GROMACS .gro file of C-alpha atoms in nm:
model
  432
    1UNK     CA    1  -5.330 -32.867 -18.184
    2UNK     CA    2  -5.709 -32.895 -18.238
    3UNK     CA    3  -5.954 -32.887 -17.949
    4UNK     CA    4  -6.150 -32.655 -17.722
    5UNK     CA    5  -5.971 -32.653 -17.383
    6UNK     CA    6  -5.699 -32.383 -17.357
    7UNK     CA    7  -5.410 -32.409 -17.112
    8UNK     CA    8  -5.123 -32.172 -17.035
    9UNK     CA    9  -4.768 -32.303 -17.065
   10UNK     CA   10  -4.424 -32.142 -17.061
   11UNK     CA   11  -4.174 -32.213 -17.338
   12UNK     CA   12  -3.820 -32.091 -17.382
   13UNK     CA   13  -3.774 -31.996 -17.748
   14UNK     CA   14  -3.465 -31.777 -17.713
   15UNK     CA   15  -3.180 -31.755 -17.461
   16UNK     CA   16  -3.289 -31.590 -17.133
   17UNK     CA   17  -3.640 -31.517 -17.268
   18UNK     CA   18  -3.959 -31.707 -17.195
   19UNK     CA   19  -4.305 -31.658 -17.340
   20UNK     CA   20  -4.643 -31.768 -17.214
   21UNK     CA   21  -4.851 -31.916 -17.496
   22UNK     CA   22  -5.187 -32.088 -17.516
   23UNK     CA   23  -5.203 -32.460 -17.591
   24UNK     CA   24  -5.529 -32.627 -17.690
   25UNK     CA   25  -5.561 -32.987 -17.575
   26UNK     CA   26  -5.813 -33.258 -17.646
   27UNK     CA   27  -6.145 -33.204 -17.466
   28UNK     CA   28  -6.190 -33.578 -17.409
   29UNK     CA   29  -6.080 -33.772 -17.099
   30UNK     CA   30  -5.914 -33.667 -16.774
   31UNK     CA   31  -5.583 -33.486 -16.728
   32UNK     CA   32  -5.377 -33.804 -16.778
   33UNK     CA   33  -5.549 -33.878 -17.110
   34UNK     CA   34  -5.484 -33.521 -17.220
   35UNK     CA   35  -5.113 -33.549 -17.139
   36UNK     CA   36  -5.086 -33.879 -17.327
   37UNK     CA   37  -5.272 -33.730 -17.621
   38UNK     CA   38  -5.045 -33.424 -17.623
   39UNK     CA   39  -4.731 -33.643 -17.610
   40UNK     CA   40  -4.851 -33.864 -17.894
   41UNK     CA   41  -4.941 -33.560 -18.100
   42UNK     CA   42  -4.592 -33.415 -18.049
   43UNK     CA   43  -4.431 -33.747 -18.152
   44UNK     CA   44  -4.648 -33.758 -18.460
   45UNK     CA   45  -4.535 -33.406 -18.547
   46UNK     CA   46  -4.174 -33.501 -18.482
   47UNK     CA   47  -4.200 -33.786 -18.732
   48UNK     CA   48  -4.266 -33.528 -19.005
   49UNK     CA   49  -3.915 -33.390 -18.963
   50UNK     CA   50  -3.654 -33.543 -19.203
   51UNK     CA   51  -3.534 -33.873 -19.053
   52UNK     CA   52  -3.167 -33.785 -19.096
   53UNK     CA   53  -3.181 -33.579 -18.777
   54UNK     CA   54  -3.179 -33.733 -18.427
   55UNK     CA   55  -3.523 -33.808 -18.286
   56UNK     CA   56  -3.470 -33.585 -17.983
   57UNK     CA   57  -3.388 -33.286 -18.201
   58UNK     CA   58  -3.687 -33.360 -18.423
   59UNK     CA   59  -3.919 -33.375 -18.125
   60UNK     CA   60  -3.774 -33.054 -17.976
   61UNK     CA   61  -3.818 -32.870 -18.306
   62UNK     CA   62  -4.174 -32.993 -18.344
   63UNK     CA   63  -4.273 -32.889 -17.993
   64UNK     CA   64  -4.104 -32.550 -18.038
   65UNK     CA   65  -4.282 -32.490 -18.370
   66UNK     CA   66  -4.623 -32.592 -18.239
   67UNK     CA   67  -4.590 -32.411 -17.906
   68UNK     CA   68  -4.484 -32.084 -18.065
   69UNK     CA   69  -4.760 -32.079 -18.325
   70UNK     CA   70  -4.972 -31.835 -18.119
   71UNK     CA   71  -4.672 -31.603 -18.087
   72UNK     CA   72  -4.610 -31.609 -18.462
   73UNK     CA   73  -4.976 -31.535 -18.522
   74UNK     CA   74  -4.958 -31.246 -18.275
   75UNK     CA   75  -4.649 -31.108 -18.453
   76UNK     CA   76  -4.835 -31.105 -18.784
   77UNK     CA   77  -5.136 -30.940 -18.618
   78UNK     CA   78  -4.934 -30.666 -18.449
   79UNK     CA   79  -4.735 -30.603 -18.767
   80UNK     CA   80  -5.061 -30.510 -18.936
   81UNK     CA   81  -5.163 -30.289 -18.645
   82UNK     CA   82  -4.826 -30.134 -18.566
   83UNK     CA   83  -4.916 -29.809 -18.741
   84UNK     CA   84  -5.220 -29.774 -18.515
   85UNK     CA   85  -5.084 -29.887 -18.180
   86UNK     CA   86  -4.730 -29.757 -18.220
   87UNK     CA   87  -4.600 -30.081 -18.064
   88UNK     CA   88  -4.317 -30.264 -18.234
   89UNK     CA   89  -4.293 -30.640 -18.229
   90UNK     CA   90  -4.002 -30.618 -17.987
   91UNK     CA   91  -4.200 -30.410 -17.737
   92UNK     CA   92  -4.498 -30.643 -17.771
   93UNK     CA   93  -4.277 -30.942 -17.690
   94UNK     CA   94  -4.119 -30.762 -17.396
   95UNK     CA   95  -4.453 -30.664 -17.246
   96UNK     CA   96  -4.593 -31.015 -17.292
   97UNK     CA   97  -4.279 -31.150 -17.127
   98UNK     CA   98  -4.331 -30.917 -16.830
   99UNK     CA   99  -4.699 -31.005 -16.800
  100UNK     CA  100  -4.801 -30.657 -16.910
  101UNK     CA  101  -4.960 -30.542 -17.234
  102UNK     CA  102  -5.234 -30.332 -17.079
  103UNK     CA  103  -5.132 -29.976 -17.149
  104UNK     CA  104  -4.980 -29.990 -17.497
  105UNK     CA  105  -5.324 -29.993 -17.655
  106UNK     CA  106  -5.456 -29.638 -17.670
  107UNK     CA  107  -5.804 -29.519 -17.757
  108UNK     CA  108  -5.956 -29.174 -17.804
  109UNK     CA  109  -6.187 -29.037 -17.538
  110UNK     CA  110  -6.547 -29.149 -17.604
  111UNK     CA  111  -6.756 -28.844 -17.683
  112UNK     CA  112  -7.128 -28.796 -17.678
  113UNK     CA  113  -7.254 -28.672 -18.016
  114UNK     CA  114  -7.390 -28.321 -18.030
  115UNK     CA  115  -7.753 -28.326 -17.920
  116UNK     CA  116  -7.910 -28.195 -18.238
  117UNK     CA  117  -7.835 -28.079 -18.589
  118UNK     CA  118  -7.820 -27.722 -18.455
  119UNK     CA  119  -7.598 -27.734 -18.144
  120UNK     CA  120  -7.519 -27.412 -17.968
  121UNK     CA  121  -7.172 -27.275 -18.043
  122UNK     CA  122  -6.978 -27.049 -17.808
  123UNK     CA  123  -6.738 -26.822 -17.997
  124UNK     CA  124  -6.447 -26.702 -17.781
  125UNK     CA  125  -6.287 -26.372 -17.888
  126UNK     CA  126  -5.984 -26.231 -17.710
  127UNK     CA  127  -5.870 -25.875 -17.774
  128UNK     CA  128  -5.568 -25.669 -17.677
  129UNK     CA  129  -5.524 -25.327 -17.838
  130UNK     CA  130  -5.694 -25.432 -18.162
  131UNK     CA  131  -5.978 -25.182 -18.145
  132UNK     CA  132  -5.944 -25.101 -18.515
  133UNK     CA  133  -6.021 -25.464 -18.605
  134UNK     CA  134  -6.232 -25.620 -18.329
  135UNK     CA  135  -6.572 -25.476 -18.429
  136UNK     CA  136  -6.527 -25.605 -18.784
  137UNK     CA  137  -6.419 -25.946 -18.652
  138UNK     CA  138  -6.725 -25.982 -18.428
  139UNK     CA  139  -6.943 -25.858 -18.713
  140UNK     CA  140  -6.823 -26.153 -18.925
  141UNK     CA  141  -6.968 -26.385 -18.657
  142UNK     CA  142  -7.300 -26.202 -18.643
  143UNK     CA  143  -7.338 -26.240 -19.021
  144UNK     CA  144  -7.295 -26.619 -19.020
  145UNK     CA  145  -7.545 -26.834 -19.206
  146UNK     CA  146  -7.566 -27.050 -18.892
  147UNK     CA  147  -7.759 -26.873 -18.619
  148UNK     CA  148  -7.737 -27.077 -18.295
  149UNK     CA  149  -7.434 -26.918 -18.130
  150UNK     CA  150  -7.315 -26.688 -17.855
  151UNK     CA  151  -7.009 -26.464 -17.860
  152UNK     CA  152  -6.795 -26.421 -17.548
  153UNK     CA  153  -6.548 -26.132 -17.582
  154UNK     CA  154  -6.268 -26.079 -17.331
  155UNK     CA  155  -6.081 -25.749 -17.355
  156UNK     CA  156  -5.746 -25.826 -17.195
  157UNK     CA  157  -5.668 -25.488 -17.041
  158UNK     CA  158  -5.637 -25.295 -17.368
  159UNK     CA  159  -5.486 -24.948 -17.347
  160UNK     CA  160  -5.660 -24.826 -17.664
  161UNK     CA  161  -6.033 -24.766 -17.717
  162UNK     CA  162  -6.115 -25.133 -17.785
  163UNK     CA  163  -6.370 -25.180 -17.507
  164UNK     CA  164  -6.543 -24.852 -17.585
  165UNK     CA  165  -6.581 -24.959 -17.948
  166UNK     CA  166  -6.717 -25.300 -17.850
  167UNK     CA  167  -6.966 -25.143 -17.610
  168UNK     CA  168  -7.081 -24.885 -17.864
  169UNK     CA  169  -7.131 -25.142 -18.140
  170UNK     CA  170  -7.286 -25.434 -17.953
  171UNK     CA  171  -7.447 -25.306 -17.631
  172UNK     CA  172  -7.788 -25.467 -17.585
  173UNK     CA  173  -7.728 -25.759 -17.826
  174UNK     CA  174  -7.837 -26.074 -17.632
  175UNK     CA  175  -7.601 -26.292 -17.836
  176UNK     CA  176  -7.292 -26.119 -17.694
  177UNK     CA  177  -7.119 -26.129 -17.358
  178UNK     CA  178  -6.826 -25.889 -17.326
  179UNK     CA  179  -6.609 -25.782 -17.037
  180UNK     CA  180  -6.265 -25.645 -16.961
  181UNK     CA  181  -5.999 -25.765 -16.718
  182UNK     CA  182  -5.641 -25.674 -16.617
  183UNK     CA  183  -5.390 -25.792 -16.874
  184UNK     CA  184  -5.318 -26.163 -16.830
  185UNK     CA  185  -5.202 -26.260 -17.178
  186UNK     CA  186  -5.388 -26.457 -17.440
  187UNK     CA  187  -5.408 -26.769 -17.223
  188UNK     CA  188  -5.559 -26.580 -16.931
  189UNK     CA  189  -5.813 -26.415 -17.161
  190UNK     CA  190  -5.915 -26.749 -17.314
  191UNK     CA  191  -5.953 -26.906 -16.969
  192UNK     CA  192  -6.178 -26.621 -16.856
  193UNK     CA  193  -6.390 -26.639 -17.173
  194UNK     CA  194  -6.428 -27.017 -17.154
  195UNK     CA  195  -6.554 -26.989 -16.795
  196UNK     CA  196  -6.860 -26.803 -16.931
  197UNK     CA  197  -6.918 -27.023 -17.238
  198UNK     CA  198  -7.226 -27.249 -17.241
  199UNK     CA  199  -7.220 -27.399 -17.593
  200UNK     CA  200  -7.179 -27.763 -17.693
  201UNK     CA  201  -6.905 -27.653 -17.934
  202UNK     CA  202  -6.629 -27.403 -17.853
  203UNK     CA  203  -6.497 -27.196 -18.146
  204UNK     CA  204  -6.215 -26.942 -18.144
  205UNK     CA  205  -6.168 -26.613 -18.329
  206UNK     CA  206  -5.873 -26.376 -18.307
  207UNK     CA  207  -5.982 -26.014 -18.283
  208UNK     CA  208  -5.799 -25.921 -18.605
  209UNK     CA  209  -5.930 -26.207 -18.823
  210UNK     CA  210  -6.259 -26.261 -19.006
  211UNK     CA  211  -6.486 -26.560 -19.064
  212UNK     CA  212  -6.642 -26.623 -19.403
  213UNK     CA  213  -7.026 -26.647 -19.390
  214UNK     CA  214  -7.055 -27.030 -19.397
  215UNK     CA  215  -6.774 -27.103 -19.152
  216UNK     CA  216  -6.991 -27.207 -18.857
  217UNK     CA  217  -7.236 -27.406 -19.069
  218UNK     CA  218  -6.957 -27.609 -19.232
  219UNK     CA  219  -6.788 -27.686 -18.899
  220UNK     CA  220  -7.114 -27.780 -18.725
  221UNK     CA  221  -7.207 -28.011 -19.012
  222UNK     CA  222  -6.870 -28.187 -18.973
  223UNK     CA  223  -6.924 -28.242 -18.601
  224UNK     CA  224  -7.277 -28.373 -18.660
  225UNK     CA  225  -7.158 -28.611 -18.934
  226UNK     CA  226  -6.864 -28.745 -18.725
  227UNK     CA  227  -6.970 -28.783 -18.358
  228UNK     CA  228  -6.626 -28.897 -18.238
  229UNK     CA  229  -6.444 -28.576 -18.331
  230UNK     CA  230  -6.297 -28.367 -18.052
  231UNK     CA  231  -6.140 -28.099 -18.273
  232UNK     CA  232  -6.221 -27.966 -18.620
  233UNK     CA  233  -5.985 -27.728 -18.796
  234UNK     CA  234  -5.994 -27.555 -19.134
  235UNK     CA  235  -5.757 -27.352 -19.348
  236UNK     CA  236  -5.736 -26.972 -19.369
  237UNK     CA  237  -5.670 -26.729 -19.653
  238UNK     CA  238  -5.390 -26.482 -19.576
  239UNK     CA  239  -5.478 -26.113 -19.632
  240UNK     CA  240  -5.311 -25.785 -19.551
  241UNK     CA  241  -5.441 -25.514 -19.321
  242UNK     CA  242  -5.689 -25.392 -19.584
  243UNK     CA  243  -5.813 -25.748 -19.655
  244UNK     CA  244  -5.627 -25.769 -19.984
  245UNK     CA  245  -5.545 -26.138 -20.054
  246UNK     CA  246  -5.174 -26.218 -20.042
  247UNK     CA  247  -5.209 -26.537 -20.243
  248UNK     CA  248  -5.139 -26.775 -19.955
  249UNK     CA  249  -5.359 -27.027 -19.777
  250UNK     CA  250  -5.241 -27.166 -19.442
  251UNK     CA  251  -5.159 -27.422 -19.334
  252UNK     CA  252  -5.040 -27.612 -19.640
  253UNK     CA  253  -5.194 -27.930 -19.497
  254UNK     CA  254  -5.402 -28.041 -19.197
  255UNK     CA  255  -5.368 -28.363 -18.999
  256UNK     CA  256  -5.681 -28.562 -18.919
  257UNK     CA  257  -5.781 -28.892 -18.763
  258UNK     CA  258  -5.675 -29.056 -18.436
  259UNK     CA  259  -5.322 -28.937 -18.356
  260UNK     CA  260  -5.318 -28.944 -17.977
  261UNK     CA  261  -5.124 -29.271 -17.946
  262UNK     CA  262  -4.821 -29.116 -18.124
  263UNK     CA  263  -4.666 -28.840 -17.911
  264UNK     CA  264  -4.425 -28.737 -18.187
  265UNK     CA  265  -4.705 -28.708 -18.446
  266UNK     CA  266  -4.904 -28.488 -18.208
  267UNK     CA  267  -4.596 -28.276 -18.131
  268UNK     CA  268  -4.561 -28.210 -18.506
  269UNK     CA  269  -4.937 -28.170 -18.556
  270UNK     CA  270  -5.029 -27.981 -18.874
  271UNK     CA  271  -5.304 -27.754 -18.742
  272UNK     CA  272  -5.478 -27.427 -18.816
  273UNK     CA  273  -5.413 -27.101 -18.630
  274UNK     CA  274  -5.650 -27.007 -18.347
  275UNK     CA  275  -5.922 -26.874 -18.576
  276UNK     CA  276  -5.949 -27.211 -18.752
  277UNK     CA  277  -6.008 -27.424 -18.440
  278UNK     CA  278  -6.334 -27.557 -18.290
  279UNK     CA  279  -6.360 -27.798 -17.994
  280UNK     CA  280  -6.617 -28.042 -17.863
  281UNK     CA  281  -6.715 -27.917 -17.518
  282UNK     CA  282  -6.623 -28.246 -17.345
  283UNK     CA  283  -6.270 -28.212 -17.481
  284UNK     CA  284  -6.251 -27.842 -17.396
  285UNK     CA  285  -6.341 -27.916 -17.034
  286UNK     CA  286  -6.031 -28.136 -17.006
  287UNK     CA  287  -5.809 -27.885 -17.189
  288UNK     CA  288  -5.893 -27.571 -16.994
  289UNK     CA  289  -5.749 -27.387 -16.814
  290UNK     CA  290  -5.459 -27.327 -17.052
  291UNK     CA  291  -5.127 -27.247 -16.875
  292UNK     CA  292  -5.081 -26.871 -16.843
  293UNK     CA  293  -4.715 -26.902 -16.943
  294UNK     CA  294  -4.805 -27.030 -17.291
  295UNK     CA  295  -4.898 -26.683 -17.418
  296UNK     CA  296  -4.831 -26.686 -17.795
  297UNK     CA  297  -4.865 -27.065 -17.831
  298UNK     CA  298  -5.213 -27.111 -17.684
  299UNK     CA  299  -5.346 -27.248 -18.013
  300UNK     CA  300  -5.071 -27.511 -18.023
  301UNK     CA  301  -5.136 -27.624 -17.666
  302UNK     CA  302  -5.514 -27.640 -17.727
  303UNK     CA  303  -5.479 -27.836 -18.052
  304UNK     CA  304  -5.221 -28.084 -17.916
  305UNK     CA  305  -5.418 -28.152 -17.599
  306UNK     CA  306  -5.729 -28.211 -17.810
  307UNK     CA  307  -5.539 -28.446 -18.043
  308UNK     CA  308  -5.419 -28.651 -17.744
  309UNK     CA  309  -5.775 -28.687 -17.615
  310UNK     CA  310  -5.987 -28.741 -17.926
  311UNK     CA  311  -5.997 -28.775 -18.304
  312UNK     CA  312  -5.919 -28.470 -18.516
  313UNK     CA  313  -6.121 -28.362 -18.818
  314UNK     CA  314  -6.016 -28.128 -19.099
  315UNK     CA  315  -6.189 -27.914 -19.360
  316UNK     CA  316  -5.939 -27.847 -19.635
  317UNK     CA  317  -6.094 -27.521 -19.747
  318UNK     CA  318  -6.029 -27.159 -19.646
  319UNK     CA  319  -6.323 -27.058 -19.424
  320UNK     CA  320  -6.165 -26.749 -19.268
  321UNK     CA  321  -5.934 -26.456 -19.343
  322UNK     CA  322  -5.601 -26.447 -19.161
  323UNK     CA  323  -5.497 -26.082 -19.137
  324UNK     CA  324  -5.129 -25.987 -19.139
  325UNK     CA  325  -5.034 -25.650 -18.990
  326UNK     CA  326  -4.769 -25.479 -18.779
  327UNK     CA  327  -4.919 -25.596 -18.447
  328UNK     CA  328  -4.908 -25.970 -18.524
  329UNK     CA  329  -4.714 -26.167 -18.263
  330UNK     CA  330  -4.561 -26.391 -18.531
  331UNK     CA  331  -4.787 -26.426 -18.835
  332UNK     CA  332  -4.719 -26.642 -19.137
  333UNK     CA  333  -4.355 -26.553 -19.191
  334UNK     CA  334  -4.213 -26.656 -18.853
  335UNK     CA  335  -3.912 -26.501 -18.678
  336UNK     CA  336  -3.643 -26.340 -18.891
  337UNK     CA  337  -3.445 -26.165 -18.614
  338UNK     CA  338  -3.263 -26.297 -18.310
  339UNK     CA  339  -3.495 -26.154 -18.041
  340UNK     CA  340  -3.808 -26.290 -18.208
  341UNK     CA  341  -3.641 -26.628 -18.264
  342UNK     CA  342  -3.540 -26.648 -17.899
  343UNK     CA  343  -3.896 -26.573 -17.785
  344UNK     CA  344  -4.039 -26.823 -18.031
  345UNK     CA  345  -3.798 -27.094 -17.917
  346UNK     CA  346  -3.879 -27.038 -17.549
  347UNK     CA  347  -4.255 -27.053 -17.604
  348UNK     CA  348  -4.222 -27.359 -17.829
  349UNK     CA  349  -4.017 -27.538 -17.565
  350UNK     CA  350  -4.284 -27.459 -17.308
  351UNK     CA  351  -4.563 -27.578 -17.539
  352UNK     CA  352  -4.385 -27.907 -17.616
  353UNK     CA  353  -4.304 -27.963 -17.249
  354UNK     CA  354  -4.673 -27.911 -17.175
  355UNK     CA  355  -4.759 -28.166 -17.446
  356UNK     CA  356  -4.523 -28.423 -17.295
  357UNK     CA  357  -4.667 -28.370 -16.946
  358UNK     CA  358  -5.028 -28.384 -17.070
  359UNK     CA  359  -4.962 -28.701 -17.273
  360UNK     CA  360  -4.810 -28.865 -16.967
  361UNK     CA  361  -5.106 -28.764 -16.747
  362UNK     CA  362  -5.354 -28.914 -16.995
  363UNK     CA  363  -5.178 -29.242 -17.081
  364UNK     CA  364  -4.962 -29.297 -16.773
  365UNK     CA  365  -4.641 -29.333 -16.972
  366UNK     CA  366  -4.376 -29.085 -17.093
  367UNK     CA  367  -4.416 -28.918 -17.430
  368UNK     CA  368  -4.055 -28.996 -17.518
  369UNK     CA  369  -3.700 -28.989 -17.388
  370UNK     CA  370  -3.526 -28.688 -17.233
  371UNK     CA  371  -3.445 -28.552 -17.581
  372UNK     CA  372  -3.811 -28.552 -17.689
  373UNK     CA  373  -3.862 -28.175 -17.661
  374UNK     CA  374  -3.526 -28.100 -17.826
  375UNK     CA  375  -3.610 -28.313 -18.131
  376UNK     CA  376  -3.962 -28.169 -18.156
  377UNK     CA  377  -3.825 -27.813 -18.150
  378UNK     CA  378  -3.536 -27.885 -18.389
  379UNK     CA  379  -3.651 -27.628 -18.646
  380UNK     CA  380  -3.685 -27.348 -18.389
  381UNK     CA  381  -3.346 -27.438 -18.239
  382UNK     CA  382  -3.185 -27.410 -18.582
  383UNK     CA  383  -3.354 -27.076 -18.658
  384UNK     CA  384  -3.228 -26.930 -18.332
  385UNK     CA  385  -2.876 -27.068 -18.383
  386UNK     CA  386  -2.867 -26.927 -18.736
  387UNK     CA  387  -2.982 -26.576 -18.638
  388UNK     CA  388  -2.764 -26.574 -18.325
  389UNK     CA  389  -2.451 -26.666 -18.520
  390UNK     CA  390  -2.407 -27.000 -18.348
  391UNK     CA  391  -2.292 -27.320 -18.527
  392UNK     CA  392  -2.576 -27.525 -18.677
  393UNK     CA  393  -2.608 -27.870 -18.521
  394UNK     CA  394  -2.629 -28.126 -18.801
  395UNK     CA  395  -2.796 -28.372 -18.564
  396UNK     CA  396  -3.087 -28.129 -18.535
  397UNK     CA  397  -3.096 -28.096 -18.913
  398UNK     CA  398  -3.133 -28.474 -18.931
  399UNK     CA  399  -3.450 -28.449 -18.719
  400UNK     CA  400  -3.623 -28.221 -18.971
  401UNK     CA  401  -3.897 -28.332 -19.208
  402UNK     CA  402  -3.954 -28.347 -19.502
  403UNK     CA  403  -3.632 -28.422 -19.691
  404UNK     CA  404  -3.634 -28.093 -19.883
  405UNK     CA  405  -3.627 -27.904 -19.552
  406UNK     CA  406  -3.323 -28.100 -19.441
  407UNK     CA  407  -3.155 -28.027 -19.775
  408UNK     CA  408  -3.223 -27.655 -19.736
  409UNK     CA  409  -3.070 -27.646 -19.390
  410UNK     CA  410  -2.766 -27.843 -19.501
  411UNK     CA  411  -2.717 -27.573 -19.764
  412UNK     CA  412  -2.749 -27.297 -19.503
  413UNK     CA  413  -2.496 -27.476 -19.282
  414UNK     CA  414  -2.245 -27.483 -19.569
  415UNK     CA  415  -2.278 -27.112 -19.658
  416UNK     CA  416  -2.099 -26.824 -19.486
  417UNK     CA  417  -2.318 -26.695 -19.205
  418UNK     CA  418  -2.416 -26.354 -19.361
  419UNK     CA  419  -2.516 -26.526 -19.685
  420UNK     CA  420  -2.708 -26.796 -19.496
  421UNK     CA  421  -2.906 -26.539 -19.295
  422UNK     CA  422  -2.986 -26.337 -19.607
  423UNK     CA  423  -3.103 -26.648 -19.792
  424UNK     CA  424  -3.313 -26.756 -19.492
  425UNK     CA  425  -3.487 -26.416 -19.473
  426UNK     CA  426  -3.560 -26.421 -19.846
  427UNK     CA  427  -3.712 -26.767 -19.808
  428UNK     CA  428  -3.924 -26.657 -19.512
  429UNK     CA  429  -4.049 -26.347 -19.695
  430UNK     CA  430  -4.153 -26.559 -19.995
  431UNK     CA  431  -4.390 -26.758 -19.770
  432UNK     CA  432  -4.619 -26.457 -19.720
   0.00000   0.00000   0.00000
């Protein structure tokens, strides 16, 4: 109905369901004139319906069609935006029906851009009994082509000569802050290091990994070019203890963009290991402190919290070396024995439970139903069940992605258990 004055009216367009829609009436005359004009307009519309039907039915159909036009337009609009808002048409209708519709639109946290083209970067290094690697790792930071940085090193109660090596190599360098503390795990060490960091960007480096010379410059340029980013990650080249390339680059892909509205997408976030992560300080301030119990999954908790809060950027090039050696907590291969699989499953469950709680605290709504964590940890559940000799739950296999992974696990479920475990270990070893 043409015109400029909008009025709210309720219409029943389905049994037991009513929708409030906007009607536009004629701007001329008083309320009585508007009602007469609306009635005559509806009768005129009714006359367009085939005359073989009763007049009352024709009028009812015409009013229904005209009154629900805004709803149909909204359905088309939300269909186009469903991928971004995560709201289905049914949930949109339900929330409109309940007078809600406020909290299903999500937005990333607004971030101030870095203040210059050369923002200060704080590099957090945590070390525990990696004295044979830590000096080389810190040296890769000092040789960066980008010079505006500080290095904060936390020795987490090492029992080897790590702190003595750090002190001997870097004492007196104003770019470094290093200290030791009683062992508190990786999360405790990161929390202590972040408390001393002053940079606009917060980068991470494991004490056994190395950065390539342009790593910082490339990451800083990405933050400067995209002011809304809260996290930038890049890929890593896998090497052995002597830095010999093993022919693998991890991860195989990286997610980027605004993912925070989709709790499942963030739970399955394709991210880099710790050494490949860099945070905007405003995001880091909301992430830290990291729960002490997270231990081996600190990088996952940091990346998922950042993805909930802000947009994620990716550099699909290897800008660091990811060293594999006997002291790795997990490495590229993942667990291949029952004890390691049990530990991995427990820490993954904790990390996903943290994600669900953090998502709820940010958006004020649950991340999913009570099976959310179980579905998100389906792969780890299956690995543990396989190595522990338990039956493989085909419902969990159905939650896996992509399709070739599901096919592989269906094959393992059909094989005798010794053959399935042997095949699984061969597949894991081929990933290195």
